[in-house]
Amino acid sequence: GAVVSQHPSWVICKSGTSVKIECRSLDFQATTMFWYRQFPKQSLMLMATSNEGSKATYEQGVEKDKFLINHASLTLSTLTVTSAHPEDSSFYICSARSGTSGRGEQFFGPGTRLTVL
Amino acid sequence: GDSVTQMEGPVTLSEEAFLTINCTYTATGYPSLFWYVQYPGEGLQLLLKATKADDKGSNKGFEATYRKETTSFHLEKGSVQVSDSAVYFCALSDLGSGNTPLVFGKGTRLSVIA
């Protein structure tokens, strides 16, 4: 089946530093990738949608200069949290869809837990 | 716009009890419907799906039937286990809206006690 990996699975950083999270589709080409944020005991909040080779489309209220998304290839997308602060601490999940995904199915990564001290 | 409404949790059941998690939707096109499960500390896994009216998706003892007349996709399992404790998300994909992301319900937390 389609597998999506994320790295790192968890990260702790100091306030003011930048953190990069990688999302890879291991056995398929991801024409579209999605980045979500999830707070404890809450649903997923869509942050942005990215198509390979083009700029990401951010949801309302998500700062594009704060959360930099790059989708440089059909198997890799990265999310960089710039100048992280404690309020950025969260669980970040990526998801991918291929051009042949059955009727819109999305495949999810295992998530990255970010803690900003 | 499209939306998914699922029953509020948390739901607490004893092992071997019958489970129903209600899910209804609104969509402008002809959506595909999904149930995803999230175990503690993990990402989402596809549990089952249905792509057209009257289809029944099933997996691991769970099943859900796409009911167009009631715009519903309720999740059921005849006998839950402790290992089924997780958060369950109902979702739809309306391909008539282009390459848009899944629309999720808010999730229902299930706790199964021995």
PDB file of C-alpha atoms in Angstrom:
ATOM      1  CA  GLY A   1       0.000   0.000   0.000  1.00  0.00           C
ATOM      2  CA  ALA A   2       0.922   3.644  -0.203  1.00  0.00           C
ATOM      3  CA  VAL A   3       3.303   4.703   2.542  1.00  0.00           C
ATOM      4  CA  VAL A   4       4.091   8.198   3.735  1.00  0.00           C
ATOM      5  CA  SER A   5       6.965   8.835   6.116  1.00  0.00           C
ATOM      6  CA  GLN A   6       7.802  11.845   8.226  1.00  0.00           C
ATOM      7  CA  HIS A   7      11.054  12.870   9.801  1.00  0.00           C
ATOM      8  CA  PRO A   8      11.697  13.548  12.568  1.00  0.00           C
ATOM      9  CA  SER A   9       8.984  11.854  14.584  1.00  0.00           C
ATOM     10  CA  TRP A  10       9.589  14.295  17.398  1.00  0.00           C
ATOM     11  CA  VAL A  11      11.732  17.350  17.950  1.00  0.00           C
ATOM     12  CA  ILE A  12      12.453  19.683  20.847  1.00  0.00           C
ATOM     13  CA  CYS A  13      13.939  23.066  20.089  1.00  0.00           C
ATOM     14  CA  LYS A  14      14.633  26.396  21.728  1.00  0.00           C
ATOM     15  CA  SER A  15      12.466  29.408  21.079  1.00  0.00           C
ATOM     16  CA  GLY A  16      13.689  31.400  18.075  1.00  0.00           C
ATOM     17  CA  THR A  17      15.165  28.498  16.168  1.00  0.00           C
ATOM     18  CA  SER A  18      13.831  27.040  12.919  1.00  0.00           C
ATOM     19  CA  VAL A  19      12.731  23.453  12.492  1.00  0.00           C
ATOM     20  CA  LYS A  20      12.345  21.512   9.258  1.00  0.00           C
ATOM     21  CA  ILE A  21       9.990  18.558   8.938  1.00  0.00           C
ATOM     22  CA  GLU A  22      10.256  16.222   5.949  1.00  0.00           C
ATOM     23  CA  CYS A  23       7.416  14.290   4.393  1.00  0.00           C
ATOM     24  CA  ARG A  24       8.103  11.577   1.842  1.00  0.00           C
ATOM     25  CA  SER A  25       5.918   9.339  -0.240  1.00  0.00           C
ATOM     26  CA  LEU A  26       7.833   6.072  -0.342  1.00  0.00           C
ATOM     27  CA  ASP A  27       6.175   4.060  -3.061  1.00  0.00           C
ATOM     28  CA  PHE A  28       4.129   6.493  -5.099  1.00  0.00           C
ATOM     29  CA  GLN A  29       4.341   9.921  -6.645  1.00  0.00           C
ATOM     30  CA  ALA A  30       2.508  12.533  -4.618  1.00  0.00           C
ATOM     31  CA  THR A  31       1.101  15.149  -6.938  1.00  0.00           C
ATOM     32  CA  THR A  32      -0.473  16.918  -3.990  1.00  0.00           C
ATOM     33  CA  MET A  33       0.595  17.109  -0.368  1.00  0.00           C
ATOM     34  CA  PHE A  34      -1.260  18.544   2.575  1.00  0.00           C
ATOM     35  CA  TRP A  35       0.043  19.763   5.907  1.00  0.00           C
ATOM     36  CA  TYR A  36      -2.106  19.588   9.026  1.00  0.00           C
ATOM     37  CA  ARG A  37      -1.711  20.683  12.597  1.00  0.00           C
ATOM     38  CA  GLN A  38      -3.408  18.941  15.480  1.00  0.00           C
ATOM     39  CA  PHE A  39      -3.803  20.154  19.036  1.00  0.00           C
ATOM     40  CA  PRO A  40      -4.381  17.669  21.863  1.00  0.00           C
ATOM     41  CA  LYS A  41      -7.750  15.971  21.667  1.00  0.00           C
ATOM     42  CA  GLN A  42      -8.787  18.022  18.679  1.00  0.00           C
ATOM     43  CA  SER A  43      -9.352  17.395  14.999  1.00  0.00           C
ATOM     44  CA  LEU A  44      -6.900  18.120  12.247  1.00  0.00           C
ATOM     45  CA  MET A  45      -6.518  21.687  11.073  1.00  0.00           C
ATOM     46  CA  LEU A  46      -5.473  22.044   7.442  1.00  0.00           C
ATOM     47  CA  MET A  47      -2.565  24.456   7.130  1.00  0.00           C
ATOM     48  CA  ALA A  48      -1.731  24.331   3.441  1.00  0.00           C
ATOM     49  CA  THR A  49      -1.971  22.429   0.195  1.00  0.00           C
ATOM     50  CA  SER A  50       0.983  22.074  -2.125  1.00  0.00           C
ATOM     51  CA  ASN A  51       1.360  20.760  -5.634  1.00  0.00           C
ATOM     52  CA  GLU A  52       4.723  19.655  -6.906  1.00  0.00           C
ATOM     53  CA  GLY A  53       6.680  22.512  -8.418  1.00  0.00           C
ATOM     54  CA  SER A  54       4.302  25.284  -7.444  1.00  0.00           C
ATOM     55  CA  LYS A  55       3.731  27.511  -4.456  1.00  0.00           C
ATOM     56  CA  ALA A  56       1.674  26.219  -1.587  1.00  0.00           C
ATOM     57  CA  THR A  57      -1.830  27.459  -0.968  1.00  0.00           C
ATOM     58  CA  TYR A  58      -2.251  28.431   2.668  1.00  0.00           C
ATOM     59  CA  GLU A  59      -5.458  28.347   4.635  1.00  0.00           C
ATOM     60  CA  GLN A  60      -6.802  31.522   6.096  1.00  0.00           C
ATOM     61  CA  GLY A  61      -5.008  32.499   9.268  1.00  0.00           C
ATOM     62  CA  VAL A  62      -1.867  30.476   8.553  1.00  0.00           C
ATOM     63  CA  GLU A  63       1.229  32.656   8.184  1.00  0.00           C
ATOM     64  CA  LYS A  64       3.085  31.641   5.049  1.00  0.00           C
ATOM     65  CA  ASP A  65       6.279  33.366   6.195  1.00  0.00           C
ATOM     66  CA  LYS A  66       6.112  31.456   9.447  1.00  0.00           C
ATOM     67  CA  PHE A  67       5.378  28.057   7.969  1.00  0.00           C
ATOM     68  CA  LEU A  68       7.446  27.614   4.822  1.00  0.00           C
ATOM     69  CA  ILE A  69       6.379  24.763   2.590  1.00  0.00           C
ATOM     70  CA  ASN A  70       8.443  23.386  -0.251  1.00  0.00           C
ATOM     71  CA  HIS A  71       7.260  20.639  -2.572  1.00  0.00           C
ATOM     72  CA  ALA A  72      10.299  20.282  -4.784  1.00  0.00           C
ATOM     73  CA  SER A  73       9.705  16.770  -6.050  1.00  0.00           C
ATOM     74  CA  LEU A  74       6.930  14.248  -6.419  1.00  0.00           C
ATOM     75  CA  THR A  75       8.127  12.367  -3.358  1.00  0.00           C
ATOM     76  CA  LEU A  76       9.221  15.072  -0.946  1.00  0.00           C
ATOM     77  CA  SER A  77       7.625  18.026   0.770  1.00  0.00           C
ATOM     78  CA  THR A  78       9.081  19.985   3.652  1.00  0.00           C
ATOM     79  CA  LEU A  79       7.544  22.217   6.292  1.00  0.00           C
ATOM     80  CA  THR A  80       9.866  24.675   8.002  1.00  0.00           C
ATOM     81  CA  VAL A  81       8.654  26.381  11.138  1.00  0.00           C
ATOM     82  CA  THR A  82      10.689  29.579  11.258  1.00  0.00           C
ATOM     83  CA  SER A  83      11.583  31.353  14.499  1.00  0.00           C
ATOM     84  CA  ALA A  84       9.566  28.865  16.476  1.00  0.00           C
ATOM     85  CA  HIS A  85       7.834  29.899  19.680  1.00  0.00           C
ATOM     86  CA  PRO A  86       6.116  27.849  22.378  1.00  0.00           C
ATOM     87  CA  GLU A  87       2.701  28.446  20.799  1.00  0.00           C
ATOM     88  CA  ASP A  88       3.948  26.572  17.708  1.00  0.00           C
ATOM     89  CA  SER A  89       4.248  23.406  19.780  1.00  0.00           C
ATOM     90  CA  SER A  90       1.891  20.908  18.202  1.00  0.00           C
ATOM     91  CA  PHE A  91       1.540  17.659  16.318  1.00  0.00           C
ATOM     92  CA  TYR A  92       2.156  18.190  12.603  1.00  0.00           C
ATOM     93  CA  ILE A  93       0.867  15.640  10.111  1.00  0.00           C
ATOM     94  CA  CYS A  94       1.467  15.490   6.394  1.00  0.00           C
ATOM     95  CA  SER A  95      -0.709  13.741   3.872  1.00  0.00           C
ATOM     96  CA  ALA A  96      -0.282  12.891   0.224  1.00  0.00           C
ATOM     97  CA  ARG A  97      -2.470  12.153  -2.721  1.00  0.00           C
ATOM     98  CA  SER A  98      -1.348  10.700  -6.017  1.00  0.00           C
ATOM     99  CA  GLY A  99      -2.844  11.280  -9.403  1.00  0.00           C
ATOM    100  CA  THR A 100      -4.204   7.765  -9.266  1.00  0.00           C
ATOM    101  CA  SER A 101      -5.487   7.821  -5.689  1.00  0.00           C
ATOM    102  CA  GLY A 102      -8.767   6.039  -5.605  1.00  0.00           C
ATOM    103  CA  ARG A 103     -11.466   8.668  -5.582  1.00  0.00           C
ATOM    104  CA  GLY A 104      -9.597  11.246  -3.553  1.00  0.00           C
ATOM    105  CA  GLU A 105      -8.055   9.038  -0.899  1.00  0.00           C
ATOM    106  CA  GLN A 106      -5.250  10.647   1.110  1.00  0.00           C
ATOM    107  CA  PHE A 107      -2.371   8.787   2.727  1.00  0.00           C
ATOM    108  CA  PHE A 108      -1.075  10.106   6.018  1.00  0.00           C
ATOM    109  CA  GLY A 109       2.327  10.243   7.621  1.00  0.00           C
ATOM    110  CA  PRO A 110       2.832   9.207  11.246  1.00  0.00           C
ATOM    111  CA  GLY A 111       3.149  12.791  12.449  1.00  0.00           C
ATOM    112  CA  THR A 112       5.864  14.937  14.024  1.00  0.00           C
ATOM    113  CA  ARG A 113       5.551  16.224  17.553  1.00  0.00           C
ATOM    114  CA  LEU A 114       7.180  19.620  17.924  1.00  0.00           C
ATOM    115  CA  THR A 115       7.929  21.042  21.349  1.00  0.00           C
ATOM    116  CA  VAL A 116       9.321  24.544  21.556  1.00  0.00           C
ATOM    117  CA  LEU A 117      10.886  25.487  24.876  1.00  0.00           C
TER     118      LEU A 117
ATOM    119  CA  GLY B   1     -19.638  24.135   1.266  1.00  0.00           C
ATOM    120  CA  ASP B   2     -19.069  20.480   1.974  1.00  0.00           C
ATOM    121  CA  SER B   3     -19.178  19.369   5.593  1.00  0.00           C
ATOM    122  CA  VAL B   4     -19.099  16.288   7.788  1.00  0.00           C
ATOM    123  CA  THR B   5     -20.853  15.962  11.118  1.00  0.00           C
ATOM    124  CA  GLN B   6     -20.093  13.095  13.438  1.00  0.00           C
ATOM    125  CA  MET B   7     -21.317  12.272  16.884  1.00  0.00           C
ATOM    126  CA  GLU B   8     -19.624  13.928  19.807  1.00  0.00           C
ATOM    127  CA  GLY B   9     -17.458  11.815  21.998  1.00  0.00           C
ATOM    128  CA  PRO B  10     -16.009  10.468  24.045  1.00  0.00           C
ATOM    129  CA  VAL B  11     -17.629   7.092  23.752  1.00  0.00           C
ATOM    130  CA  THR B  12     -16.834   4.524  26.406  1.00  0.00           C
ATOM    131  CA  LEU B  13     -17.797   0.889  25.887  1.00  0.00           C
ATOM    132  CA  SER B  14     -17.113  -2.405  27.529  1.00  0.00           C
ATOM    133  CA  GLU B  15     -15.251  -5.047  25.587  1.00  0.00           C
ATOM    134  CA  GLU B  16     -17.504  -7.011  23.194  1.00  0.00           C
ATOM    135  CA  ALA B  17     -20.128  -4.264  23.108  1.00  0.00           C
ATOM    136  CA  PHE B  18     -21.708  -3.073  19.851  1.00  0.00           C
ATOM    137  CA  LEU B  19     -20.355   0.165  18.425  1.00  0.00           C
ATOM    138  CA  THR B  20     -22.078   2.785  16.295  1.00  0.00           C
ATOM    139  CA  ILE B  21     -20.530   6.140  15.459  1.00  0.00           C
ATOM    140  CA  ASN B  22     -22.874   8.326  13.460  1.00  0.00           C
ATOM    141  CA  CYS B  23     -21.672  10.381  10.519  1.00  0.00           C
ATOM    142  CA  THR B  24     -23.692  12.568   8.176  1.00  0.00           C
ATOM    143  CA  TYR B  25     -22.492  14.768   5.361  1.00  0.00           C
ATOM    144  CA  THR B  26     -23.403  17.553   2.997  1.00  0.00           C
ATOM    145  CA  ALA B  27     -21.788  17.778  -0.418  1.00  0.00           C
ATOM    146  CA  THR B  28     -22.452  19.484  -3.712  1.00  0.00           C
ATOM    147  CA  GLY B  29     -21.183  16.644  -5.881  1.00  0.00           C
ATOM    148  CA  TYR B  30     -20.933  12.879  -5.559  1.00  0.00           C
ATOM    149  CA  PRO B  31     -18.439  12.347  -2.780  1.00  0.00           C
ATOM    150  CA  SER B  32     -16.388   9.395  -1.732  1.00  0.00           C
ATOM    151  CA  LEU B  33     -16.669   8.669   1.972  1.00  0.00           C
ATOM    152  CA  PHE B  34     -13.989   7.489   4.369  1.00  0.00           C
ATOM    153  CA  TRP B  35     -13.407   6.456   7.942  1.00  0.00           C
ATOM    154  CA  TYR B  36      -9.921   7.054   9.298  1.00  0.00           C
ATOM    155  CA  VAL B  37      -8.597   5.903  12.675  1.00  0.00           C
ATOM    156  CA  GLN B  38      -5.907   7.568  14.778  1.00  0.00           C
ATOM    157  CA  TYR B  39      -4.250   5.593  17.537  1.00  0.00           C
ATOM    158  CA  PRO B  40      -2.551   7.544  20.350  1.00  0.00           C
ATOM    159  CA  GLY B  41       0.532   9.416  19.181  1.00  0.00           C
ATOM    160  CA  GLU B  42       0.176   8.318  15.566  1.00  0.00           C
ATOM    161  CA  GLY B  43      -1.015   9.669  12.248  1.00  0.00           C
ATOM    162  CA  LEU B  44      -4.249   8.688  10.548  1.00  0.00           C
ATOM    163  CA  GLN B  45      -4.839   5.312   8.951  1.00  0.00           C
ATOM    164  CA  LEU B  46      -7.549   4.568   6.450  1.00  0.00           C
ATOM    165  CA  LEU B  47     -10.023   2.184   8.030  1.00  0.00           C
ATOM    166  CA  LEU B  48     -12.542   1.817   5.217  1.00  0.00           C
ATOM    167  CA  LYS B  49     -14.094   3.673   2.328  1.00  0.00           C
ATOM    168  CA  ALA B  50     -17.046   3.726  -0.060  1.00  0.00           C
ATOM    169  CA  THR B  51     -17.161   5.509  -3.381  1.00  0.00           C
ATOM    170  CA  LYS B  52     -20.800   5.342  -4.421  1.00  0.00           C
ATOM    171  CA  ALA B  53     -24.276   5.005  -3.022  1.00  0.00           C
ATOM    172  CA  ASP B  54     -25.115   1.681  -1.330  1.00  0.00           C
ATOM    173  CA  ASP B  55     -21.461   0.617  -1.247  1.00  0.00           C
ATOM    174  CA  LYS B  56     -20.409  -0.998   2.001  1.00  0.00           C
ATOM    175  CA  GLY B  57     -16.866  -0.521   3.192  1.00  0.00           C
ATOM    176  CA  SER B  58     -15.470  -3.029   5.674  1.00  0.00           C
ATOM    177  CA  ASN B  59     -12.205  -3.750   7.443  1.00  0.00           C
ATOM    178  CA  LYS B  60     -11.100  -5.333  10.734  1.00  0.00           C
ATOM    179  CA  GLY B  61     -14.698  -6.050  11.691  1.00  0.00           C
ATOM    180  CA  PHE B  62     -15.790  -2.461  11.093  1.00  0.00           C
ATOM    181  CA  GLU B  63     -18.275  -1.590   8.407  1.00  0.00           C
ATOM    182  CA  ALA B  64     -20.134   1.412   7.041  1.00  0.00           C
ATOM    183  CA  THR B  65     -22.693   1.772   4.270  1.00  0.00           C
ATOM    184  CA  TYR B  66     -22.936   4.793   1.992  1.00  0.00           C
ATOM    185  CA  ARG B  67     -26.560   5.950   2.297  1.00  0.00           C
ATOM    186  CA  LYS B  68     -27.301   8.664  -0.192  1.00  0.00           C
ATOM    187  CA  GLU B  69     -30.939   9.019   0.809  1.00  0.00           C
ATOM    188  CA  THR B  70     -30.004   9.889   4.383  1.00  0.00           C
ATOM    189  CA  THR B  71     -26.564  11.357   3.519  1.00  0.00           C
ATOM    190  CA  SER B  72     -25.021   9.121   6.138  1.00  0.00           C
ATOM    191  CA  PHE B  73     -22.025   6.827   6.573  1.00  0.00           C
ATOM    192  CA  HIS B  74     -22.340   5.399  10.080  1.00  0.00           C
ATOM    193  CA  LEU B  75     -19.494   3.260  11.414  1.00  0.00           C
ATOM    194  CA  GLU B  76     -20.407  -0.018  13.138  1.00  0.00           C
ATOM    195  CA  LYS B  77     -18.655  -2.928  14.777  1.00  0.00           C
ATOM    196  CA  GLY B  78     -20.394  -5.856  16.359  1.00  0.00           C
ATOM    197  CA  SER B  79     -17.908  -6.552  19.152  1.00  0.00           C
ATOM    198  CA  VAL B  80     -15.265  -4.012  20.119  1.00  0.00           C
ATOM    199  CA  GLN B  81     -11.917  -4.821  21.676  1.00  0.00           C
ATOM    200  CA  VAL B  82      -9.641  -2.831  23.945  1.00  0.00           C
ATOM    201  CA  SER B  83      -7.294  -2.422  20.978  1.00  0.00           C
ATOM    202  CA  ASP B  84     -10.007  -0.480  19.133  1.00  0.00           C
ATOM    203  CA  SER B  85      -9.548   2.433  21.518  1.00  0.00           C
ATOM    204  CA  ALA B  86      -8.669   5.349  19.263  1.00  0.00           C
ATOM    205  CA  VAL B  87     -10.091   8.454  17.619  1.00  0.00           C
ATOM    206  CA  TYR B  88     -12.254   7.850  14.561  1.00  0.00           C
ATOM    207  CA  PHE B  89     -12.668  10.458  11.834  1.00  0.00           C
ATOM    208  CA  CYS B  90     -15.335  10.476   9.146  1.00  0.00           C
ATOM    209  CA  ALA B  91     -14.296  12.264   5.954  1.00  0.00           C
ATOM    210  CA  LEU B  92     -15.437  12.980   2.426  1.00  0.00           C
ATOM    211  CA  SER B  93     -13.771  13.763  -0.859  1.00  0.00           C
ATOM    212  CA  ASP B  94     -15.845  15.673  -3.357  1.00  0.00           C
ATOM    213  CA  LEU B  95     -13.964  15.336  -6.591  1.00  0.00           C
ATOM    214  CA  GLY B  96     -16.385  17.699  -8.222  1.00  0.00           C
ATOM    215  CA  SER B  97     -14.536  20.417  -6.333  1.00  0.00           C
ATOM    216  CA  GLY B  98     -11.204  19.775  -8.017  1.00  0.00           C
ATOM    217  CA  ASN B  99      -8.099  18.672  -6.160  1.00  0.00           C
ATOM    218  CA  THR B 100      -9.286  19.718  -2.738  1.00  0.00           C
ATOM    219  CA  PRO B 101      -8.380  18.047   0.550  1.00  0.00           C
ATOM    220  CA  LEU B 102     -10.559  15.683   2.474  1.00  0.00           C
ATOM    221  CA  VAL B 103     -13.214  17.293   4.611  1.00  0.00           C
ATOM    222  CA  PHE B 104     -13.066  15.829   8.113  1.00  0.00           C
ATOM    223  CA  GLY B 105     -15.499  15.559  10.934  1.00  0.00           C
ATOM    224  CA  LYS B 106     -14.272  16.573  14.370  1.00  0.00           C
ATOM    225  CA  GLY B 107     -13.458  13.027  15.393  1.00  0.00           C
ATOM    226  CA  THR B 108     -14.954  10.696  17.972  1.00  0.00           C
ATOM    227  CA  ARG B 109     -12.799   9.314  20.741  1.00  0.00           C
ATOM    228  CA  LEU B 110     -13.575   5.696  21.624  1.00  0.00           C
ATOM    229  CA  SER B 111     -12.398   4.065  24.823  1.00  0.00           C
ATOM    230  CA  VAL B 112     -12.976   0.355  25.287  1.00  0.00           C
ATOM    231  CA  ILE B 113     -12.568  -1.032  28.769  1.00  0.00           C
ATOM    232  CA  ALA B 114     -11.954  -4.643  29.665  1.00  0.00           C
TER     233      ALA B 114
END
